[in-house]
């Protein structure tokens, strides 16, 4: 599968709503929540006024000219919050583009950008059942905390 990764432009930030919904992990046997769930305050943290903070950085993946995935970070008090110096990750791909290495490439691109910008580490929260845990470990994230459902993971840059 041929794909390219590029920095998300300001006029593409509206796509983050779609990718936020796609980022919601749905365990097997569970129905997907209604799309309106992304308007909950705890999820709006990830996209509200994106691009207004210095820490707001996003990349897209394109296949055949179509945006099929996104990774974005910002410093926010989200599920994966470590401190006010550590950007938190969000990433998703449309279902038909998962498992092809695109997510790994997006993660590596973002980690490289964060290092270039002088950040020392990045964090994320992921549900324990999520198959992406393996990918996060493969790109350098380690589990630093957990609760009943989620791991908090950290990557030193």
GROMACS .gro file of C-alpha atoms in nm:
model
  157
    1UNK     CA    1   0.000   0.000   0.000
    2UNK     CA    2   0.147   0.333  -0.104
    3UNK     CA    3   0.088   0.620   0.135
    4UNK     CA    4   0.242   0.953   0.225
    5UNK     CA    5   0.260   1.144   0.551
    6UNK     CA    6   0.250   1.520   0.577
    7UNK     CA    7   0.186   1.790   0.833
    8UNK     CA    8  -0.185   1.860   0.870
    9UNK     CA    9  -0.282   2.202   0.740
   10UNK     CA   10  -0.507   2.441   0.927
   11UNK     CA   11  -0.790   2.388   0.675
   12UNK     CA   12  -0.776   2.011   0.749
   13UNK     CA   13  -0.821   2.048   1.128
   14UNK     CA   14  -1.195   1.989   1.088
   15UNK     CA   15  -1.113   1.627   0.998
   16UNK     CA   16  -1.002   1.572   1.357
   17UNK     CA   17  -1.368   1.521   1.453
   18UNK     CA   18  -1.385   1.216   1.225
   19UNK     CA   19  -1.053   1.083   1.347
   20UNK     CA   20  -1.145   1.140   1.710
   21UNK     CA   21  -1.451   0.920   1.658
   22UNK     CA   22  -1.238   0.660   1.477
   23UNK     CA   23  -0.993   0.664   1.771
   24UNK     CA   24  -1.257   0.529   2.010
   25UNK     CA   25  -1.170   0.167   2.077
   26UNK     CA   26  -1.470  -0.064   2.043
   27UNK     CA   27  -1.412  -0.403   2.210
   28UNK     CA   28  -1.544  -0.711   2.029
   29UNK     CA   29  -1.910  -0.770   2.092
   30UNK     CA   30  -1.981  -0.409   2.188
   31UNK     CA   31  -2.181  -0.172   1.970
   32UNK     CA   32  -2.011   0.149   1.860
   33UNK     CA   33  -2.131   0.452   2.055
   34UNK     CA   34  -2.327   0.723   1.873
   35UNK     CA   35  -2.106   0.975   1.693
   36UNK     CA   36  -2.230   1.248   1.932
   37UNK     CA   37  -2.004   1.101   2.200
   38UNK     CA   38  -1.718   1.310   2.062
   39UNK     CA   39  -1.894   1.623   2.191
   40UNK     CA   40  -1.843   1.520   2.553
   41UNK     CA   41  -1.605   1.762   2.729
   42UNK     CA   42  -1.352   1.488   2.810
   43UNK     CA   43  -1.322   1.410   2.437
   44UNK     CA   44  -1.345   1.768   2.311
   45UNK     CA   45  -1.014   1.827   2.493
   46UNK     CA   46  -0.844   1.649   2.204
   47UNK     CA   47  -0.974   1.875   1.926
   48UNK     CA   48  -1.135   2.193   2.062
   49UNK     CA   49  -0.955   2.498   1.918
   50UNK     CA   50  -0.686   2.274   1.774
   51UNK     CA   51  -0.399   2.475   1.635
   52UNK     CA   52  -0.424   2.751   1.894
   53UNK     CA   53  -0.162   2.608   2.131
   54UNK     CA   54   0.210   2.580   2.058
   55UNK     CA   55   0.192   2.211   2.147
   56UNK     CA   56  -0.078   2.139   1.884
   57UNK     CA   57   0.086   1.931   1.610
   58UNK     CA   58  -0.083   1.698   1.362
   59UNK     CA   59   0.011   1.479   1.067
   60UNK     CA   60  -0.205   1.301   0.813
   61UNK     CA   61  -0.159   0.985   0.611
   62UNK     CA   62  -0.285   0.983   0.252
   63UNK     CA   63  -0.353   0.697   0.016
   64UNK     CA   64  -0.439   0.776  -0.344
   65UNK     CA   65  -0.490   1.142  -0.253
   66UNK     CA   66  -0.739   1.067   0.028
   67UNK     CA   67  -0.664   1.136   0.396
   68UNK     CA   68  -0.699   0.797   0.567
   69UNK     CA   69  -0.540   0.858   0.907
   70UNK     CA   70  -0.417   1.121   1.149
   71UNK     CA   71  -0.194   1.153   1.451
   72UNK     CA   72  -0.210   1.460   1.669
   73UNK     CA   73  -0.070   1.578   2.000
   74UNK     CA   74  -0.128   1.857   2.243
   75UNK     CA   75  -0.052   1.926   2.605
   76UNK     CA   76  -0.382   1.869   2.783
   77UNK     CA   77  -0.525   1.722   3.098
   78UNK     CA   78  -0.653   1.406   2.928
   79UNK     CA   79  -0.655   1.037   3.019
   80UNK     CA   80  -0.283   1.005   2.940
   81UNK     CA   81  -0.175   1.328   3.112
   82UNK     CA   82   0.168   1.309   3.273
   83UNK     CA   83   0.257   1.676   3.327
   84UNK     CA   84   0.226   2.017   3.163
   85UNK     CA   85   0.542   1.962   2.956
   86UNK     CA   86   0.439   1.631   2.799
   87UNK     CA   87   0.224   1.617   2.485
   88UNK     CA   88  -0.048   1.351   2.476
   89UNK     CA   89  -0.108   1.146   2.162
   90UNK     CA   90  -0.421   1.069   1.967
   91UNK     CA   91  -0.411   0.857   1.654
   92UNK     CA   92  -0.657   0.681   1.428
   93UNK     CA   93  -0.700   0.537   1.084
   94UNK     CA   94  -1.011   0.448   0.895
   95UNK     CA   95  -1.076   0.077   0.955
   96UNK     CA   96  -0.983  -0.045   0.606
   97UNK     CA   97  -0.634   0.110   0.640
   98UNK     CA   98  -0.542  -0.048   0.975
   99UNK     CA   99  -0.279  -0.319   1.008
  100UNK     CA  100  -0.072  -0.196   0.711
  101UNK     CA  101   0.204  -0.008   0.895
  102UNK     CA  102   0.051   0.335   0.839
  103UNK     CA  103  -0.016   0.392   1.210
  104UNK     CA  104   0.343   0.299   1.297
  105UNK     CA  105   0.472   0.542   1.034
  106UNK     CA  106   0.246   0.818   1.172
  107UNK     CA  107   0.368   0.751   1.527
  108UNK     CA  108   0.735   0.755   1.424
  109UNK     CA  109   0.686   1.077   1.227
  110UNK     CA  110   0.526   1.248   1.527
  111UNK     CA  111   0.788   1.121   1.772
  112UNK     CA  112   1.060   1.257   1.543
  113UNK     CA  113   0.885   1.594   1.522
  114UNK     CA  114   0.842   1.616   1.900
  115UNK     CA  115   1.210   1.538   1.952
  116UNK     CA  116   1.306   1.800   1.692
  117UNK     CA  117   1.093   2.057   1.877
  118UNK     CA  118   1.271   1.981   2.205
  119UNK     CA  119   1.011   1.778   2.390
  120UNK     CA  120   1.159   1.521   2.629
  121UNK     CA  121   0.872   1.271   2.631
  122UNK     CA  122   0.521   1.199   2.507
  123UNK     CA  123   0.231   1.008   2.661
  124UNK     CA  124  -0.089   0.832   2.574
  125UNK     CA  125  -0.368   0.631   2.731
  126UNK     CA  126  -0.487   0.311   2.569
  127UNK     CA  127  -0.739   0.048   2.666
  128UNK     CA  128  -0.571  -0.276   2.767
  129UNK     CA  129  -0.772  -0.475   2.510
  130UNK     CA  130  -0.664  -0.250   2.222
  131UNK     CA  131  -0.445  -0.426   1.965
  132UNK     CA  132  -0.250  -0.098   1.926
  133UNK     CA  133  -0.074  -0.156   2.262
  134UNK     CA  134   0.178  -0.375   2.078
  135UNK     CA  135   0.245  -0.106   1.818
  136UNK     CA  136   0.293   0.159   2.087
  137UNK     CA  137   0.549  -0.062   2.259
  138UNK     CA  138   0.723  -0.123   1.926
  139UNK     CA  139   0.773   0.250   1.868
  140UNK     CA  140   0.915   0.306   2.217
  141UNK     CA  141   0.629   0.356   2.462
  142UNK     CA  142   0.643   0.186   2.802
  143UNK     CA  143   0.362   0.130   3.050
  144UNK     CA  144   0.410   0.366   3.346
  145UNK     CA  145   0.070   0.334   3.513
  146UNK     CA  146  -0.258   0.153   3.473
  147UNK     CA  147  -0.610   0.131   3.602
  148UNK     CA  148  -0.871  -0.140   3.553
  149UNK     CA  149  -0.926  -0.062   3.185
  150UNK     CA  150  -0.630   0.141   3.057
  151UNK     CA  151  -0.256   0.168   3.040
  152UNK     CA  152  -0.083   0.503   3.065
  153UNK     CA  153   0.220   0.483   2.839
  154UNK     CA  154   0.523   0.710   2.808
  155UNK     CA  155   0.789   0.743   2.539
  156UNK     CA  156   1.120   0.911   2.628
  157UNK     CA  157   1.247   1.109   2.330
   0.00000   0.00000   0.00000
